[in-house]
CSV table of C-alpha atoms and ligand atoms in Angstrom, one decimal:
chain,number,residue,atom,x,y,z
A,674,MET,CA,-10.5,-9.9,-93.2
A,675,THR,CA,-7.3,-8.8,-95.1
A,676,SER,CA,-5.7,-7.8,-91.7
A,677,PHE,CA,-5.9,-11.1,-90.1
A,678,PRO,CA,-2.9,-12.8,-91.7
A,679,ARG,CA,-1.0,-9.4,-91.5
A,680,ARG,CA,-1.4,-9.4,-88.0
A,681,ARG,CA,-0.3,-13.1,-87.9
A,682,ALA,CA,2.6,-12.6,-89.8
A,683,ILE,CA,3.7,-9.7,-87.6
A,684,ASN,CA,2.8,-11.7,-84.4
A,685,LEU,CA,5.1,-14.6,-85.7
A,686,ALA,CA,8.0,-12.1,-86.7
A,687,VAL,CA,8.0,-10.6,-83.2
A,688,ALA,CA,7.5,-14.1,-81.6
A,689,ILE,CA,11.0,-15.2,-83.7
A,690,ALA,CA,12.5,-12.0,-82.7
A,691,VAL,CA,11.9,-12.6,-79.2
A,692,ALA,CA,13.1,-16.3,-79.5
A,693,ILE,CA,16.2,-15.3,-81.2
A,694,VAL,CA,17.0,-12.6,-78.5
A,695,LEU,CA,16.0,-15.2,-75.7
A,696,ALA,CA,18.3,-17.8,-77.2
A,697,ALA,CA,21.1,-15.1,-77.5
A,698,LEU,CA,20.8,-14.4,-73.9
A,699,LEU,CA,20.6,-17.9,-72.6
A,700,THR,CA,23.3,-19.3,-74.8
A,701,PHE,CA,26.0,-16.2,-74.4
A,702,PRO,CA,27.4,-17.0,-70.7
A,703,PHE,CA,27.8,-20.8,-71.9
A,704,ARG,CA,29.4,-20.4,-75.1
A,705,SER,CA,32.8,-20.6,-74.1
A,706,LEU,CA,32.0,-24.2,-72.4
A,707,SER,CA,30.9,-25.5,-75.6
A,708,ASN,CA,34.5,-24.8,-77.0
A,709,SER,CA,36.3,-27.9,-77.8
A,710,ASP,CA,39.2,-26.3,-75.8
A,711,ALA,CA,37.9,-27.0,-72.5
A,712,GLN,CA,41.2,-26.1,-70.3
A,713,ALA,CA,40.6,-22.3,-71.3
A,714,VAL,CA,37.5,-22.2,-69.1
A,715,VAL,CA,38.8,-23.8,-66.0
A,716,PRO,CA,38.8,-20.8,-63.4
A,717,TYR,CA,41.8,-19.7,-61.8
A,718,ILE,CA,41.1,-18.8,-58.6
A,719,PRO,CA,44.0,-17.8,-56.4
A,720,GLU,CA,42.1,-17.6,-53.3
A,721,ARG,CA,41.5,-21.5,-53.4
A,722,LEU,CA,44.9,-22.3,-54.2
A,723,HIS,CA,47.2,-23.5,-50.9
A,724,PRO,CA,50.5,-21.5,-50.4
A,725,VAL,CA,53.9,-22.4,-51.5
A,726,THR,CA,55.9,-21.8,-48.5
A,727,ILE,CA,59.6,-21.2,-48.7
A,728,LYS,CA,61.8,-22.4,-45.6
A,729,THR,CA,64.5,-20.0,-44.6
A,730,PRO,CA,67.2,-20.9,-42.1
A,731,ALA,CA,65.9,-20.0,-38.7
A,732,GLY,CA,67.6,-16.8,-37.6
A,733,ILE,CA,68.5,-15.8,-40.9
A,734,GLY,CA,70.3,-12.3,-41.0
A,735,THR,CA,71.7,-12.7,-37.5
A,736,LEU,CA,74.7,-13.6,-35.8
A,737,ARG,CA,74.1,-16.8,-34.4
A,738,THR,CA,74.7,-17.7,-30.8
A,739,GLU,CA,75.2,-20.7,-28.8
A,740,GLN,CA,71.9,-20.0,-27.0
A,741,ARG,CA,68.2,-21.3,-27.8
A,742,ASP,CA,64.8,-19.8,-26.8
A,743,ILE,CA,62.1,-21.6,-25.2
A,744,HIS,CA,60.8,-23.0,-28.7
A,745,GLY,CA,64.3,-24.5,-29.5
A,746,ASN,CA,65.2,-22.0,-32.2
A,747,PRO,CA,68.7,-20.4,-31.9
A,748,VAL,CA,69.1,-17.2,-30.8
A,749,GLY,CA,70.7,-14.5,-33.0
A,750,VAL,CA,72.0,-11.2,-32.4
A,751,ALA,CA,71.3,-8.5,-35.0
A,752,CYS,CA,74.1,-7.4,-37.3
A,753,SER,CA,73.5,-3.7,-36.5
A,754,THR,CA,74.3,-4.4,-32.5
A,755,CYS,CA,77.8,-4.1,-33.6
A,756,HIS,CA,77.6,-2.7,-37.2
A,757,ALA,CA,75.8,0.5,-36.4
A,758,ASP,CA,78.7,2.8,-37.4
A,759,SER,CA,81.9,1.5,-38.9
A,760,GLY,CA,83.7,4.8,-37.8
A,761,ASP,CA,87.2,5.1,-39.6
A,762,ARG,CA,87.7,1.5,-39.4
A,763,PRO,CA,88.5,0.5,-43.0
A,764,LEU,CA,86.1,-2.0,-44.5
A,765,ILE,CA,87.2,-5.6,-44.7
A,766,GLU,CA,86.3,-7.3,-47.9
A,767,ARG,CA,88.2,-10.7,-47.8
A,768,SER,CA,87.5,-13.5,-45.3
A,769,ALA,CA,91.4,-13.6,-44.7
A,770,GLU,CA,91.6,-10.0,-43.4
A,771,LEU,CA,89.3,-11.1,-40.7
A,772,THR,CA,91.6,-11.0,-37.5
A,773,VAL,CA,89.3,-9.7,-34.7
A,774,PHE,CA,85.8,-11.2,-35.5
A,775,HIS,CA,84.1,-13.5,-37.5
A,776,THR,CA,87.4,-15.3,-37.7
A,777,ASP,CA,85.7,-18.6,-38.2
A,778,LEU,CA,84.1,-17.6,-41.6
A,779,LYS,CA,85.7,-19.6,-44.4
A,780,PHE,CA,85.1,-18.0,-47.7
A,781,ALA,CA,85.1,-19.9,-51.1
A,782,HIS,CA,82.9,-18.3,-53.4
A,783,GLY,CA,84.3,-17.2,-56.6
A,784,GLN,CA,86.2,-13.6,-56.3
A,785,LEU,CA,83.2,-12.2,-54.4
A,786,SER,CA,83.7,-9.6,-51.7
A,787,CYS,CA,81.8,-9.1,-48.6
A,788,SER,CA,80.1,-6.1,-50.2
A,789,SER,CA,79.0,-8.1,-53.3
A,790,CYS,CA,76.2,-9.4,-51.2
A,791,HIS,CA,76.4,-7.4,-47.7
A,792,ASN,CA,75.1,-3.9,-47.7
A,793,PRO,CA,78.1,-1.8,-46.1
A,794,ASP,CA,75.5,1.1,-44.9
A,795,ASP,CA,73.5,-1.0,-43.1
A,796,ARG,CA,74.3,-4.5,-42.2
A,797,ASP,CA,70.8,-5.9,-41.5
A,798,LEU,CA,70.3,-6.0,-45.2
A,799,LEU,CA,71.8,-7.3,-48.4
A,800,ARG,CA,72.1,-5.7,-51.4
A,801,LEU,CA,71.7,-6.3,-55.3
A,802,ALA,CA,74.3,-5.6,-57.8
A,803,ASP,CA,72.3,-2.6,-58.8
A,804,GLY,CA,72.4,-1.2,-55.3
A,805,GLN,CA,68.9,-2.1,-54.2
A,806,LYS,CA,68.8,-3.3,-50.8
A,807,ILE,CA,66.7,-6.5,-49.9
A,808,ALA,CA,66.0,-8.2,-46.6
A,809,PHE,CA,67.8,-11.6,-45.6
A,810,VAL,CA,64.7,-13.6,-46.3
A,811,ASP,CA,64.7,-12.5,-49.8
A,812,THR,CA,68.3,-14.0,-50.3
A,813,MET,CA,66.9,-15.9,-53.4
A,814,GLN,CA,66.9,-12.7,-55.5
A,815,LEU,CA,70.4,-12.2,-54.7
A,816,CYS,CA,71.5,-15.7,-55.7
A,817,ALA,CA,69.2,-15.5,-58.8
A,818,GLN,CA,71.0,-12.4,-60.3
A,819,CYS,CA,74.2,-14.2,-60.8
A,820,HIS,CA,72.7,-17.9,-61.0
A,821,GLY,CA,70.0,-17.4,-63.6
A,822,THR,CA,70.4,-21.2,-64.8
A,823,GLN,CA,69.9,-22.6,-61.5
A,824,HIS,CA,67.2,-20.3,-60.4
A,825,ARG,CA,65.4,-20.9,-63.4
A,826,SER,CA,65.6,-24.7,-62.7
A,827,TYR,CA,64.4,-23.9,-59.3
A,828,GLU,CA,61.4,-22.2,-60.5
A,829,ASN,CA,60.4,-25.2,-62.8
A,830,GLY,CA,61.1,-27.5,-59.8
A,831,ALA,CA,64.0,-29.1,-61.1
A,832,HIS,CA,66.6,-27.7,-58.8
A,833,GLY,CA,66.0,-27.6,-54.9
A,834,GLY,CA,63.6,-29.9,-54.2
A,835,MET,CA,59.9,-29.7,-52.9
A,836,VAL,CA,57.3,-31.6,-50.7
A,837,GLY,CA,53.7,-31.4,-51.1
A,838,TYR,CA,51.3,-31.0,-53.9
A,839,TRP,CA,51.7,-30.3,-57.7
A,840,ASP,CA,47.9,-29.3,-57.6
A,841,LEU,CA,47.8,-26.6,-55.2
A,842,SER,CA,44.0,-26.6,-55.2
A,843,LYS,CA,44.6,-29.9,-53.2
A,844,GLY,CA,47.0,-29.0,-50.7
A,845,GLY,CA,50.2,-26.9,-50.2
A,846,ARG,CA,53.8,-27.1,-51.1
A,847,GLU,CA,56.9,-26.6,-49.0
A,848,ARG,CA,60.4,-25.5,-50.6
A,849,ASN,CA,63.6,-24.5,-49.7
A,850,ASP,CA,65.7,-21.3,-49.7
A,851,CYS,CA,68.7,-21.4,-51.6
A,852,VAL,CA,70.6,-20.9,-48.3
A,853,ALA,CA,68.8,-23.6,-46.6
A,854,CYS,CA,71.0,-26.0,-48.7
A,855,HIS,CA,74.0,-23.7,-49.8
A,856,ASP,CA,76.2,-21.8,-47.4
A,857,PRO,CA,76.5,-18.3,-49.1
A,858,HIS,CA,80.1,-18.3,-48.2
A,859,GLN,CA,81.3,-21.6,-49.3
A,860,PRO,CA,78.4,-23.0,-51.4
A,861,ALA,CA,79.6,-25.7,-53.5
A,862,TYR,CA,78.8,-29.2,-52.6
A,863,PRO,CA,81.4,-31.6,-52.0
A,864,GLN,CA,81.4,-34.3,-54.7
A,865,VAL,CA,79.1,-37.3,-53.8
A,866,MET,CA,79.9,-40.9,-54.9
A,867,PRO,CA,76.5,-43.0,-55.7
A,868,ALA,CA,76.3,-45.6,-53.0
A,869,PRO,CA,76.2,-49.2,-53.8
A,870,PRO,CA,72.7,-50.7,-54.6
A,871,PRO,CA,70.7,-52.8,-52.1
A,872,ARG,CA,71.9,-56.4,-51.6
A,873,ASP,CA,69.9,-58.9,-53.5
A,874,ARG,CA,67.9,-60.7,-51.1
A,875,PHE,CA,67.5,-63.7,-53.7
A,876,PHE,CA,70.6,-64.1,-55.5
A,877,ASN,CA,72.9,-62.9,-52.6
A,878,VAL,CA,75.1,-60.9,-54.9
A,879,LYS,CA,77.9,-59.3,-52.6
A,880,GLY,CA,79.5,-56.2,-52.9
A,881,HIS,CA,77.5,-55.0,-56.1
B,1173,LIG,C1,79.2,-8.8,-31.8
B,1173,LIG,C2,79.6,-7.8,-32.7
B,1173,LIG,C3,79.2,-8.0,-34.2
B,1173,LIG,C4,78.3,-8.6,-35.0
B,1173,LIG,C5,76.9,-8.8,-33.8
B,1173,LIG,C6,78.4,-8.8,-36.0
B,1173,LIG,N1,79.7,-8.3,-36.6
B,1173,LIG,FE1,80.4,-8.3,-38.3
B,1173,LIG,N2,81.9,-7.6,-37.7
B,1173,LIG,C7,82.2,-7.3,-36.2
B,1173,LIG,C8,83.8,-6.6,-36.3
B,1173,LIG,C9,84.1,-6.3,-34.8
B,1173,LIG,C10,84.1,-6.7,-37.4
B,1173,LIG,C11,85.8,-6.5,-37.8
B,1173,LIG,C12,86.4,-7.8,-37.8
B,1173,LIG,C13,88.0,-7.7,-38.0
B,1173,LIG,O1,88.5,-6.6,-38.1
B,1173,LIG,O2,88.4,-8.7,-37.7
B,1173,LIG,C14,83.1,-7.3,-38.3
B,1173,LIG,C15,83.4,-7.5,-39.7
B,1173,LIG,C16,82.3,-7.4,-40.6
B,1173,LIG,C17,82.3,-7.6,-41.9
B,1173,LIG,C18,83.7,-7.4,-42.7
B,1173,LIG,C19,83.3,-5.9,-43.3
B,1173,LIG,C20,83.9,-5.1,-42.2
B,1173,LIG,O3,82.9,-4.3,-42.0
B,1173,LIG,O4,84.8,-4.8,-41.9
B,1173,LIG,C21,81.2,-8.1,-42.5
B,1173,LIG,C22,80.7,-8.1,-44.1
B,1173,LIG,C23,80.3,-8.4,-41.5
B,1173,LIG,N3,81.0,-7.9,-40.3
B,1173,LIG,C24,79.1,-8.8,-41.5
B,1173,LIG,C25,78.2,-8.9,-40.5
B,1173,LIG,C26,76.9,-9.5,-40.8
B,1173,LIG,C27,76.1,-9.7,-41.9
B,1173,LIG,C28,76.2,-9.6,-39.4
B,1173,LIG,C29,75.2,-10.0,-38.8
B,1173,LIG,C30,74.6,-11.5,-39.4
B,1173,LIG,C31,77.2,-9.2,-38.6
B,1173,LIG,N4,78.5,-8.9,-39.0
B,1173,LIG,C32,77.2,-9.4,-36.9
B,1173,LIG,C33,81.5,-7.4,-35.2
B,1173,LIG,C34,80.1,-8.1,-35.2
B,1174,LIG,C1,77.1,-14.5,-52.2
B,1174,LIG,C2,77.0,-13.4,-51.0
B,1174,LIG,C3,77.3,-13.4,-49.8
B,1174,LIG,C4,78.8,-13.0,-49.6
B,1174,LIG,C5,79.9,-12.8,-50.7
B,1174,LIG,C6,79.0,-12.8,-48.4
B,1174,LIG,N1,78.0,-13.2,-47.5
B,1174,LIG,FE1,77.7,-13.1,-45.3
B,1174,LIG,N2,76.0,-13.8,-45.7
B,1174,LIG,C7,75.3,-13.9,-46.9
B,1174,LIG,C8,74.0,-14.5,-46.7
B,1174,LIG,C9,72.9,-14.6,-47.7
B,1174,LIG,C10,74.0,-14.6,-45.4
B,1174,LIG,C11,72.7,-15.3,-44.3
B,1174,LIG,C12,72.8,-16.6,-44.3
B,1174,LIG,C13,72.4,-17.3,-42.8
B,1174,LIG,O1,72.3,-16.2,-42.1
B,1174,LIG,O2,72.0,-18.4,-43.1
B,1174,LIG,C14,74.9,-14.4,-44.8
B,1174,LIG,C15,75.4,-14.2,-43.2
B,1174,LIG,C16,76.4,-13.7,-43.1
B,1174,LIG,C17,76.8,-13.8,-41.5
B,1174,LIG,C18,76.0,-14.7,-40.4
B,1174,LIG,C19,76.4,-16.0,-40.1
B,1174,LIG,C20,75.8,-16.3,-39.0
B,1174,LIG,O3,75.7,-17.8,-39.3
B,1174,LIG,O4,75.8,-15.9,-38.0
B,1174,LIG,C21,78.2,-13.1,-41.4
B,1174,LIG,C22,78.9,-12.7,-39.9
B,1174,LIG,C23,78.7,-12.6,-42.6
B,1174,LIG,N3,77.6,-13.2,-43.6
B,1174,LIG,C24,79.7,-12.1,-43.0
B,1174,LIG,C25,80.3,-12.1,-44.4
B,1174,LIG,C26,81.6,-11.6,-44.5
B,1174,LIG,C27,82.6,-11.2,-43.5
B,1174,LIG,C28,81.8,-11.8,-46.0
B,1174,LIG,C29,82.9,-11.3,-46.6
B,1174,LIG,C30,84.1,-12.1,-46.3
B,1174,LIG,C31,80.4,-12.2,-46.2
B,1174,LIG,N4,79.8,-12.3,-45.3
B,1174,LIG,C32,80.3,-12.7,-47.8
B,1174,LIG,C33,75.7,-13.7,-47.9
B,1174,LIG,C34,77.0,-13.5,-48.4
B,1175,LIG,C1,77.7,-11.6,-57.6
B,1175,LIG,C2,77.5,-12.8,-58.1
B,1175,LIG,C3,77.0,-14.0,-57.1
B,1175,LIG,C4,76.1,-14.1,-56.4
B,1175,LIG,C5,75.2,-13.0,-55.9
B,1175,LIG,C6,76.1,-15.3,-55.9
B,1175,LIG,N1,77.1,-16.1,-56.5
B,1175,LIG,FE1,77.6,-18.1,-56.4
B,1175,LIG,N2,78.7,-18.0,-57.7
B,1175,LIG,C7,79.7,-16.8,-58.0
B,1175,LIG,C8,80.8,-17.0,-58.8
B,1175,LIG,C9,81.7,-16.2,-59.5
B,1175,LIG,C10,81.0,-18.4,-58.5
B,1175,LIG,C11,82.2,-19.1,-59.0
B,1175,LIG,C12,82.1,-19.9,-60.3
B,1175,LIG,C13,83.0,-20.8,-60.5
B,1175,LIG,O1,84.1,-20.8,-59.7
B,1175,LIG,O2,83.2,-21.4,-61.7
B,1175,LIG,C14,79.9,-18.9,-57.9
B,1175,LIG,C15,79.9,-20.2,-57.2
B,1175,LIG,C16,78.5,-21.0,-56.8
B,1175,LIG,C17,78.5,-22.3,-56.5
B,1175,LIG,C18,79.3,-23.2,-56.9
B,1175,LIG,C19,79.1,-23.8,-58.3
B,1175,LIG,C20,80.1,-24.8,-58.7
B,1175,LIG,O3,80.1,-25.4,-59.8
B,1175,LIG,O4,81.1,-25.1,-57.8
B,1175,LIG,C21,77.2,-22.3,-55.9
B,1175,LIG,C22,76.5,-23.5,-55.3
B,1175,LIG,C23,76.6,-21.0,-55.5
B,1175,LIG,N3,77.4,-20.3,-56.0
B,1175,LIG,C24,75.4,-20.8,-55.1
B,1175,LIG,C25,75.0,-19.5,-54.7
B,1175,LIG,C26,73.9,-19.0,-53.8
B,1175,LIG,C27,73.3,-20.4,-53.1
B,1175,LIG,C28,74.1,-17.8,-53.6
B,1175,LIG,C29,73.1,-16.7,-53.0
B,1175,LIG,C30,73.4,-16.7,-51.5
B,1175,LIG,C31,74.9,-17.0,-54.5
B,1175,LIG,N4,75.5,-18.3,-55.0
B,1175,LIG,C32,75.1,-16.0,-54.9
B,1175,LIG,C33,78.6,-15.6,-58.2
B,1175,LIG,C34,77.6,-15.2,-57.5
B,1176,LIG,C1,67.5,-28.7,-51.6
B,1176,LIG,C2,68.9,-28.3,-51.4
B,1176,LIG,C3,69.0,-27.1,-52.6
B,1176,LIG,C4,68.5,-26.2,-52.9
B,1176,LIG,C5,67.2,-25.6,-52.2
B,1176,LIG,C6,69.3,-25.4,-54.0
B,1176,LIG,N1,70.2,-26.3,-54.3
B,1176,LIG,FE1,71.8,-25.7,-55.6
B,1176,LIG,N2,72.5,-27.4,-55.5
B,1176,LIG,C7,71.9,-28.3,-54.6
B,1176,LIG,C8,73.0,-29.7,-54.6
B,1176,LIG,C9,72.9,-30.9,-53.8
B,1176,LIG,C10,73.7,-29.2,-55.9
B,1176,LIG,C11,75.2,-30.2,-56.2
B,1176,LIG,C12,74.6,-30.9,-57.6
B,1176,LIG,C13,75.8,-31.8,-57.8
B,1176,LIG,O1,76.6,-32.1,-57.4
B,1176,LIG,O2,75.5,-32.7,-59.0
B,1176,LIG,C14,73.7,-28.0,-56.1
B,1176,LIG,C15,74.4,-27.2,-57.0
B,1176,LIG,C16,74.3,-25.9,-57.4
B,1176,LIG,C17,75.1,-25.2,-58.2
B,1176,LIG,C18,76.2,-25.7,-59.1
B,1176,LIG,C19,76.1,-26.0,-60.4
B,1176,LIG,C20,75.1,-27.1,-60.6
B,1176,LIG,O3,74.0,-26.8,-61.2
B,1176,LIG,O4,75.5,-28.2,-60.2
B,1176,LIG,C21,74.6,-23.8,-58.2
B,1176,LIG,C22,75.2,-22.6,-58.9
B,1176,LIG,C23,73.2,-23.9,-57.4
B,1176,LIG,N3,73.1,-25.1,-56.9
B,1176,LIG,C24,72.6,-22.5,-57.0
B,1176,LIG,C25,71.4,-22.6,-56.2
B,1176,LIG,C26,70.5,-21.7,-56.4
B,1176,LIG,C27,70.7,-20.3,-57.0
B,1176,LIG,C28,69.3,-22.0,-55.3
B,1176,LIG,C29,68.1,-21.1,-55.3
B,1176,LIG,C30,67.4,-20.7,-56.3
B,1176,LIG,C31,69.8,-23.3,-55.1
B,1176,LIG,N4,70.8,-23.9,-55.8
B,1176,LIG,C32,68.8,-24.4,-54.3
B,1176,LIG,C33,71.0,-28.5,-53.5
B,1176,LIG,C34,70.1,-27.4,-53.5
């Protein structure tokens, strides 16, 4: 007779313990969802994001010819076709010294020499200031090392433009390489004047 309440008490205790464990198990995975800080649980799933494509000029890293292939792309000649071995020829570093070839190359980019960007041992590659060789398609790394401000603006979307989606889960985005807009040899843009506004259709104000 005396054991009955004790057994009930034990059963009750076991039931409560099981309930606590179950409750803990059930709520655990959802605990973060009940946070007021809902942003923190939006999953970052890179596979579902559309790509950001960076447009580089066609035939970058080759010497363009007048020819075009059947797709309409310009045909280029690999730099190493002629630059396999410079032999004993002294390296030219300034455009003014070019008398035999590349003579139409105009240069106006600070006091840089050709080897500031072009790797002298392998003309099919560029090089960074620390000597690291990079492919022509990675030119932005080259520009970034000296123009950090513009590169940061580019990374933030304030320089260089873009088309497509801010939200990459909805669609892709297309951006331009620095050299799609800037000629690396004379990169400055000429000063542009703002165009006059469209003429007012109703008041017919002319000239402004
Ligand atoms: C058809 C042959 C030919 C091709 C292709 C060619 N070059 Fe040259 N390059 C020359 C010649 C010749 C000179 C020397 C020019 C002179 O003495 O006036 C030269 C000079 C240069 C120089 C000056 C430094 C030096 O070597 O004296 C650079 C830099 C250069 N070329 C880069 C390139 C790059 C980059 C490419 C590919 C995008 C390229 N060249 C493709 C023939 C070529
Ligand atoms: C600021 C870096 C930089 C400097 C300095 C520089 N180049 Fe270039 N050069 C580039 C880049 C980047 C390209 C690729 C651009 C492209 O092909 O659209 C290029 C392309 C070329 C090409 C191929 C162009 C074509 O349209 O066929 C030649 C030739 C060349 N450079 C020669 C030279 C010579 C000669 C010098 C020195 C007088 C020089 N470069 C200085 C960055 C530079
Ligand atoms: C080794 C350093 C170096 C590299 C690499 C370099 N630049 Fe420059 N850039 C300069 C210097 C120095 C100037 C001249 C600044 C001046 O005259 O005030 C300049 C000037 C410019 C200007 C003109 C700025 C103005 O206010 O007129 C532009 C645009 C530019 N660079 C773009 C580029 C691009 C695009 C690349 C990559 C292909 C590049 N630069 C690579 C050093 C560099
Ligand atoms: C969509 C074309 C475009 C692209 C891509 C672009 N730029 Fe520019 N950039 C411009 C124009 C246009 C100007 C001139 C702005 C002005 O005169 O006010 C400029 C100006 C500059 C200047 C001169 C200083 C300034 O801020 O006015 C530098 C340096 C420069 N860009 C570097 C870069 C670098 C480095 C990249 C790649 C990371 C890049 N740009 C990509 C269009 C572009």
